[in-house]
Amino acid sequence: MPWSNQGGGGGPWGSGPKGPWGSGPQPSGGAQPPDLEDLLRRSQDKLKTVLPGGSFGGKIGVVVALLAALFLWGISGFFVVQPGELGVVMRFGKYVRDAPAGWGYTWPYPIGAVQKVNIERINRIDVGMRIVDDARRGTTTRDVPEESLMLTGDENIVDVDFAVLWKIKPDKGAGQFLFNIQYPEGTVKAVAESAMREVVGRSNIQPILTGARQNIENAVHDLMQKTLDEYHSGILITQVQLQKVDPPAQVIDAFRDVQAARADLERAQNEAQTYANRVVPEARGRAAQILQNAEAYREQAVAEAQGQTSRFNQVYQEYAKAPQVTRQRLYLETMERLLSGTDKIILDPGTGSGGSGVVPYLSLDQNRPRPAQPQQQQPQAQRR
């Protein structure tokens, strides 16, 4: 019975060239498989020294040895999955189930096997660039034009460097990751480059270089995840990060001039819009003020006209009651209003009993208030 083809476990009873009881023949002249009969004979000799009476039947010894070997082979099916890992249980090389962290059991080798994968480790793949560690310069980034140069939807060329972060799906993703794809990193990189070229090919260069970075990252993330799910790869894309989005180095100076001209155009438009936003409300406010003043004047004129009309009606009603008295009162009020601003003094000669009734020494014209003299005539009045 050969022992050399037992894989990494070294046989059903442990690792190395030893037999089920920890010892085996020493090979000579190269790696030779141990002799099973010699191994059993030595095991029987050891058991004879342990058993009482020192005797051991041949058939019974073989049975005990086989039972012991079967026991050791059976307990070799226990395994431990560390935290952060996921065990993939296989039977005859076929996927059976996932084993969570902790102790587990499966059929021992060669019937069953367990392969452990780390489901919490975040892997990174750079597309369009390479990070190089230099002892003198430190960490530098080298551009890869064959990966980064892409054609936009408006037939421009843009240089895009980005990174993809991915890990294994925790829910039934380990089996798909192990059995459905042969080169995981190469697959993720190819899918990432294809998805980025498709998204960039649907977009114009101006949004890509300015404000559409987040939209591009989300679109590439969704497209990559959809493609990998169709492959049943068991890979989960956690994030897509755009590192650099620039025009090609050959035309970047001219492109910067164009960007500066566009920035000046936008600045002028913003200033004009600001001026319009300031002037138009002011004009509207003045127009509203004029309308309100006109409305107030209209209300005032109407109110005054209505008041005068009411006054005239009231006067007319009083006049209708006593026309002579009202006529006399209106005459006196009118004469008072007309003669109040004249310099003439009119005396009624019929007042008093002895003449005009006015003292002749009283200068009536000097008792009236005189208008104020100009400022330049004040010195002359003071000298007088």
CSV table of N, CA and C in Angstrom, one decimal, residues 192-295:
chain,number,residue,atom,x,y,z
A,192,ALA,N,-13.0,45.6,-14.7
A,192,ALA,CA,-13.0,47.0,-14.3
A,192,ALA,C,-12.6,47.9,-15.5
A,193,GLU,N,-11.6,47.5,-16.3
A,193,GLU,CA,-11.2,48.3,-17.5
A,193,GLU,C,-12.3,48.4,-18.5
A,194,SER,N,-13.0,47.2,-18.7
A,194,SER,CA,-14.1,47.2,-19.7
A,194,SER,C,-15.2,48.1,-19.2
A,195,ALA,N,-15.6,48.0,-18.0
A,195,ALA,CA,-16.7,48.9,-17.5
A,195,ALA,C,-16.4,50.3,-17.5
A,196,MET,N,-15.2,50.7,-17.2
A,196,MET,CA,-14.8,52.1,-17.2
A,196,MET,C,-14.8,52.6,-18.7
A,197,ARG,N,-14.3,51.9,-19.6
A,197,ARG,CA,-14.3,52.3,-21.0
A,197,ARG,C,-15.8,52.5,-21.5
A,198,GLU,N,-16.7,51.6,-21.1
A,198,GLU,CA,-18.0,51.7,-21.5
A,198,GLU,C,-18.7,53.0,-20.9
A,199,VAL,N,-18.5,53.2,-19.6
A,199,VAL,CA,-19.1,54.4,-19.0
A,199,VAL,C,-18.5,55.7,-19.6
A,200,VAL,N,-17.2,55.8,-19.8
A,200,VAL,CA,-16.5,56.9,-20.4
A,200,VAL,C,-17.0,57.1,-21.8
A,201,GLY,N,-17.2,56.0,-22.5
A,201,GLY,CA,-17.6,56.1,-23.9
A,201,GLY,C,-19.0,56.7,-24.1
A,202,ARG,N,-19.8,56.6,-23.0
A,202,ARG,CA,-21.2,57.2,-23.1
A,202,ARG,C,-21.2,58.6,-22.6
A,203,SER,N,-20.1,59.2,-22.1
A,203,SER,CA,-20.1,60.5,-21.5
A,203,SER,C,-19.3,61.5,-22.3
A,204,ASN,N,-19.5,62.8,-22.1
A,204,ASN,CA,-18.7,63.8,-22.8
A,204,ASN,C,-17.5,64.1,-21.9
A,205,ILE,N,-16.5,64.7,-22.5
A,205,ILE,CA,-15.3,65.0,-21.7
A,205,ILE,C,-15.4,66.0,-20.7
A,206,GLN,N,-16.3,67.1,-20.9
A,206,GLN,CA,-16.4,68.1,-20.0
A,206,GLN,C,-17.0,67.7,-18.6
A,207,PRO,N,-18.1,66.9,-18.6
A,207,PRO,CA,-18.5,66.4,-17.3
A,207,PRO,C,-17.5,65.5,-16.6
A,208,ILE,N,-16.8,64.7,-17.4
A,208,ILE,CA,-15.8,63.8,-16.8
A,208,ILE,C,-14.8,64.5,-16.1
A,209,LEU,N,-14.3,65.6,-16.6
A,209,LEU,CA,-13.2,66.4,-16.0
A,209,LEU,C,-13.6,67.3,-14.9
A,210,THR,N,-14.9,67.6,-14.8
A,210,THR,CA,-15.4,68.6,-13.8
A,210,THR,C,-16.2,67.9,-12.7
A,211,GLY,N,-17.5,67.8,-12.9
A,211,GLY,CA,-18.4,67.4,-11.8
A,211,GLY,C,-19.0,66.1,-11.8
A,212,ALA,N,-18.7,65.2,-12.7
A,212,ALA,CA,-19.3,63.9,-12.9
A,212,ALA,C,-18.5,62.8,-12.3
A,213,ARG,N,-17.5,63.0,-11.5
A,213,ARG,CA,-16.7,62.0,-11.0
A,213,ARG,C,-17.5,61.0,-10.1
A,214,GLN,N,-18.4,61.5,-9.3
A,214,GLN,CA,-19.1,60.6,-8.4
A,214,GLN,C,-20.1,59.7,-9.2
A,215,ASN,N,-20.7,60.3,-10.3
A,215,ASN,CA,-21.6,59.6,-11.1
A,215,ASN,C,-20.9,58.5,-11.9
A,216,ILE,N,-19.7,58.8,-12.3
A,216,ILE,CA,-18.9,57.8,-13.1
A,216,ILE,C,-18.5,56.6,-12.1
A,217,GLU,N,-18.1,56.9,-10.9
A,217,GLU,CA,-17.7,55.9,-10.0
A,217,GLU,C,-18.9,55.0,-9.7
A,218,ASN,N,-20.0,55.6,-9.5
A,218,ASN,CA,-21.2,54.7,-9.2
A,218,ASN,C,-21.6,53.9,-10.4
A,219,ALA,N,-21.5,54.4,-11.6
A,219,ALA,CA,-21.9,53.7,-12.8
A,219,ALA,C,-20.9,52.5,-13.0
A,220,VAL,N,-19.6,52.8,-12.8
A,220,VAL,CA,-18.7,51.7,-13.0
A,220,VAL,C,-18.8,50.6,-11.9
A,221,HIS,N,-19.1,51.0,-10.7
A,221,HIS,CA,-19.3,50.0,-9.6
A,221,HIS,C,-20.5,49.1,-9.9
A,222,ASP,N,-21.6,49.7,-10.4
A,222,ASP,CA,-22.8,48.9,-10.7
A,222,ASP,C,-22.6,48.0,-11.8
A,223,LEU,N,-21.9,48.5,-12.9
A,223,LEU,CA,-21.7,47.7,-14.1
A,223,LEU,C,-20.7,46.5,-13.8
A,224,MET,N,-19.7,46.8,-13.0
A,224,MET,CA,-18.8,45.7,-12.6
A,224,MET,C,-19.5,44.6,-11.8
A,225,GLN,N,-20.3,45.1,-10.8
A,225,GLN,CA,-20.9,44.1,-9.9
A,225,GLN,C,-21.9,43.3,-10.7
A,226,LYS,N,-22.6,43.9,-11.7
A,226,LYS,CA,-23.5,43.1,-12.5
A,226,LYS,C,-22.8,42.1,-13.4
A,227,THR,N,-21.7,42.5,-13.9
A,227,THR,CA,-20.9,41.5,-14.8
A,227,THR,C,-20.4,40.4,-14.0
A,228,LEU,N,-19.8,40.7,-12.8
A,228,LEU,CA,-19.2,39.6,-12.0
A,228,LEU,C,-20.3,38.7,-11.4
A,229,ASP,N,-21.5,39.2,-11.1
A,229,ASP,CA,-22.6,38.4,-10.7
A,229,ASP,C,-23.0,37.4,-11.8
A,230,GLU,N,-23.0,37.9,-13.1
A,230,GLU,CA,-23.3,37.0,-14.2
A,230,GLU,C,-22.3,35.9,-14.3
A,231,TYR,N,-21.0,36.2,-14.0
A,231,TYR,CA,-20.0,35.2,-14.0
A,231,TYR,C,-20.1,34.2,-12.8
A,232,HIS,N,-20.9,34.5,-11.8
A,232,HIS,CA,-21.0,33.8,-10.6
A,232,HIS,C,-19.6,33.7,-9.9
A,233,SER,N,-18.9,34.8,-9.8
A,233,SER,CA,-17.6,34.9,-9.4
A,233,SER,C,-17.5,34.9,-7.8
A,234,GLY,N,-18.5,35.3,-7.1
A,234,GLY,CA,-18.4,35.4,-5.7
A,234,GLY,C,-17.6,36.5,-5.2
A,235,ILE,N,-17.5,37.6,-6.0
A,235,ILE,CA,-16.7,38.8,-5.7
A,235,ILE,C,-17.6,39.9,-5.5
A,236,LEU,N,-17.3,40.7,-4.4
A,236,LEU,CA,-18.1,41.9,-4.1
A,236,LEU,C,-17.3,43.1,-4.3
A,237,ILE,N,-17.7,44.0,-5.1
A,237,ILE,CA,-17.0,45.3,-5.4
A,237,ILE,C,-17.4,46.3,-4.3
A,238,THR,N,-16.5,46.7,-3.5
A,238,THR,CA,-16.8,47.6,-2.4
A,238,THR,C,-16.7,49.1,-2.8
A,239,GLN,N,-15.8,49.4,-3.7
A,239,GLN,CA,-15.6,50.8,-4.0
A,239,GLN,C,-14.8,51.0,-5.3
A,240,VAL,N,-15.1,52.0,-6.1
A,240,VAL,CA,-14.3,52.4,-7.2
A,240,VAL,C,-13.9,53.8,-7.0
A,241,GLN,N,-12.6,54.0,-7.1
A,241,GLN,CA,-12.0,55.3,-6.8
A,241,GLN,C,-11.2,55.9,-8.0
A,242,LEU,N,-11.7,57.0,-8.5
A,242,LEU,CA,-11.0,57.7,-9.6
A,242,LEU,C,-9.8,58.4,-9.0
A,243,GLN,N,-8.6,58.1,-9.4
A,243,GLN,CA,-7.4,58.7,-8.9
A,243,GLN,C,-7.0,60.0,-9.7
A,244,LYS,N,-7.1,59.9,-11.1
A,244,LYS,CA,-6.7,61.0,-11.9
A,244,LYS,C,-7.5,60.9,-13.2
A,245,VAL,N,-8.1,62.1,-13.6
A,245,VAL,CA,-8.8,62.2,-14.8
A,245,VAL,C,-8.3,63.5,-15.5
A,246,ASP,N,-7.5,63.4,-16.5
A,246,ASP,CA,-6.9,64.5,-17.2
A,246,ASP,C,-6.9,64.2,-18.7
A,247,PRO,N,-6.7,65.3,-19.5
A,247,PRO,CA,-6.5,65.1,-20.9
A,247,PRO,C,-5.1,64.5,-21.1
A,248,PRO,N,-4.8,63.9,-22.3
A,248,PRO,CA,-3.5,63.4,-22.5
A,248,PRO,C,-2.4,64.4,-22.4
A,249,ALA,N,-1.2,64.0,-22.0
A,249,ALA,CA,-0.1,64.9,-21.7
A,249,ALA,C,0.3,65.8,-22.9
A,250,GLN,N,0.0,65.3,-24.1
A,250,GLN,CA,0.4,66.0,-25.3
A,250,GLN,C,-0.4,67.3,-25.6
A,251,VAL,N,-1.7,67.3,-25.1
A,251,VAL,CA,-2.6,68.4,-25.3
A,251,VAL,C,-3.1,69.1,-24.0
A,252,ILE,N,-2.4,68.8,-22.9
A,252,ILE,CA,-3.0,69.3,-21.7
A,252,ILE,C,-2.8,70.8,-21.5
A,253,ASP,N,-1.7,71.4,-22.1
A,253,ASP,CA,-1.6,72.8,-22.1
A,253,ASP,C,-2.7,73.6,-22.8
A,254,ALA,N,-2.9,73.1,-24.0
A,254,ALA,CA,-4.0,73.7,-24.8
A,254,ALA,C,-5.4,73.5,-24.1
A,255,PHE,N,-5.5,72.4,-23.6
A,255,PHE,CA,-6.8,72.1,-22.9
A,255,PHE,C,-7.0,73.0,-21.7
A,256,ARG,N,-5.9,73.3,-21.0
A,256,ARG,CA,-6.0,74.2,-19.8
A,256,ARG,C,-6.3,75.6,-20.3
A,257,ASP,N,-5.8,76.1,-21.4
A,257,ASP,CA,-6.2,77.4,-22.0
A,257,ASP,C,-7.7,77.4,-22.3
A,258,VAL,N,-8.2,76.4,-22.9
A,258,VAL,CA,-9.6,76.3,-23.1
A,258,VAL,C,-10.4,76.4,-21.8
A,259,GLN,N,-10.0,75.6,-20.8
A,259,GLN,CA,-10.7,75.6,-19.6
A,259,GLN,C,-10.6,77.0,-18.9
A,260,ALA,N,-9.5,77.7,-19.1
A,260,ALA,CA,-9.4,79.1,-18.5
A,260,ALA,C,-10.4,80.0,-19.2
A,261,ALA,N,-10.5,79.9,-20.6
A,261,ALA,CA,-11.4,80.7,-21.3
A,261,ALA,C,-12.8,80.4,-20.9
A,262,ARG,N,-13.2,79.2,-20.7
A,262,ARG,CA,-14.5,78.8,-20.2
A,262,ARG,C,-14.8,79.4,-18.8
A,263,ALA,N,-13.8,79.3,-18.0
A,263,ALA,CA,-13.9,79.9,-16.7
A,263,ALA,C,-14.2,81.4,-16.7
A,264,ASP,N,-13.5,82.1,-17.6
A,264,ASP,CA,-13.7,83.5,-17.7
A,264,ASP,C,-15.1,83.8,-18.3
A,265,LEU,N,-15.6,83.0,-19.2
A,265,LEU,CA,-16.9,83.1,-19.8
A,265,LEU,C,-18.0,82.9,-18.7
A,266,GLU,N,-17.8,81.9,-17.9
A,266,GLU,CA,-18.7,81.7,-16.8
A,266,GLU,C,-18.7,82.8,-15.8
A,267,ARG,N,-17.5,83.3,-15.5
A,267,ARG,CA,-17.4,84.4,-14.5
A,267,ARG,C,-18.1,85.7,-15.1
A,268,ALA,N,-18.0,86.0,-16.4
A,268,ALA,CA,-18.7,87.1,-16.9
A,268,ALA,C,-20.2,86.9,-16.9
A,269,GLN,N,-20.6,85.7,-17.2
A,269,GLN,CA,-22.1,85.4,-17.2
A,269,GLN,C,-22.6,85.5,-15.7
A,270,ASN,N,-21.8,85.1,-14.8
A,270,ASN,CA,-22.3,85.2,-13.4
A,270,ASN,C,-22.3,86.6,-12.9
A,271,GLU,N,-21.4,87.4,-13.3
A,271,GLU,CA,-21.4,88.9,-13.0
A,271,GLU,C,-22.6,89.5,-13.6
A,272,ALA,N,-22.9,89.2,-14.9
A,272,ALA,CA,-24.1,89.8,-15.5
A,272,ALA,C,-25.4,89.4,-14.9
A,273,GLN,N,-25.4,88.1,-14.5
A,273,GLN,CA,-26.6,87.6,-13.8
A,273,GLN,C,-26.7,88.3,-12.5
A,274,THR,N,-25.6,88.5,-11.8
A,274,THR,CA,-25.7,89.2,-10.5
A,274,THR,C,-26.2,90.6,-10.6
A,275,TYR,N,-25.7,91.3,-11.7
A,275,TYR,CA,-26.2,92.7,-11.9
A,275,TYR,C,-27.7,92.7,-12.2
A,276,ALA,N,-28.1,91.8,-13.1
A,276,ALA,CA,-29.5,91.7,-13.4
A,276,ALA,C,-30.3,91.4,-12.2
A,277,ASN,N,-29.8,90.5,-11.3
A,277,ASN,CA,-30.6,90.2,-10.1
A,277,ASN,C,-30.7,91.4,-9.1
A,278,ARG,N,-29.7,92.3,-9.3
A,278,ARG,CA,-29.7,93.5,-8.4
A,278,ARG,C,-30.6,94.6,-9.0
A,279,VAL,N,-30.5,94.8,-10.3
A,279,VAL,CA,-31.2,95.9,-10.9
A,279,VAL,C,-32.7,95.7,-11.1
A,280,VAL,N,-33.0,94.5,-11.5
A,280,VAL,CA,-34.4,94.2,-11.8
A,280,VAL,C,-35.3,94.3,-10.6
A,281,PRO,N,-34.9,93.7,-9.4
A,281,PRO,CA,-35.7,94.0,-8.2
A,281,PRO,C,-35.8,95.4,-7.8
A,282,GLU,N,-34.7,96.2,-8.0
A,282,GLU,CA,-34.8,97.6,-7.7
A,282,GLU,C,-35.8,98.3,-8.6
A,283,ALA,N,-35.8,98.0,-9.9
A,283,ALA,CA,-36.8,98.7,-10.8
A,283,ALA,C,-38.2,98.2,-10.5
A,284,ARG,N,-38.3,97.0,-10.1
A,284,ARG,CA,-39.7,96.5,-9.8
A,284,ARG,C,-40.1,97.2,-8.5
A,285,GLY,N,-39.2,97.4,-7.6
A,285,GLY,CA,-39.6,98.1,-6.3
A,285,GLY,C,-40.0,99.5,-6.6
A,286,ARG,N,-39.2,100.2,-7.4
A,286,ARG,CA,-39.6,101.6,-7.7
A,286,ARG,C,-41.0,101.7,-8.5
A,287,ALA,N,-41.2,100.7,-9.4
A,287,ALA,CA,-42.5,100.7,-10.1
A,287,ALA,C,-43.6,100.5,-9.1
A,288,ALA,N,-43.4,99.5,-8.2
A,288,ALA,CA,-44.4,99.3,-7.2
A,288,ALA,C,-44.7,100.5,-6.3
A,289,GLN,N,-43.6,101.2,-6.0
A,289,GLN,CA,-43.7,102.4,-5.2
A,289,GLN,C,-44.5,103.5,-5.9
A,290,ILE,N,-44.3,103.7,-7.2
A,290,ILE,CA,-45.0,104.7,-8.0
A,290,ILE,C,-46.5,104.3,-8.1
A,291,LEU,N,-46.8,103.0,-8.3
A,291,LEU,CA,-48.1,102.6,-8.3
A,291,LEU,C,-48.8,102.8,-7.0
A,292,GLN,N,-48.1,102.5,-5.9
A,292,GLN,CA,-48.7,102.7,-4.6
A,292,GLN,C,-49.0,104.2,-4.3
A,293,ASN,N,-48.0,105.1,-4.7
A,293,ASN,CA,-48.2,106.5,-4.6
A,293,ASN,C,-49.4,107.0,-5.4
A,294,ALA,N,-49.5,106.5,-6.6
A,294,ALA,CA,-50.7,106.9,-7.5
A,294,ALA,C,-52.0,106.4,-6.8
A,295,GLU,N,-52.0,105.2,-6.3
A,295,GLU,CA,-53.2,104.7,-5.7
A,295,GLU,C,-53.6,105.5,-4.4
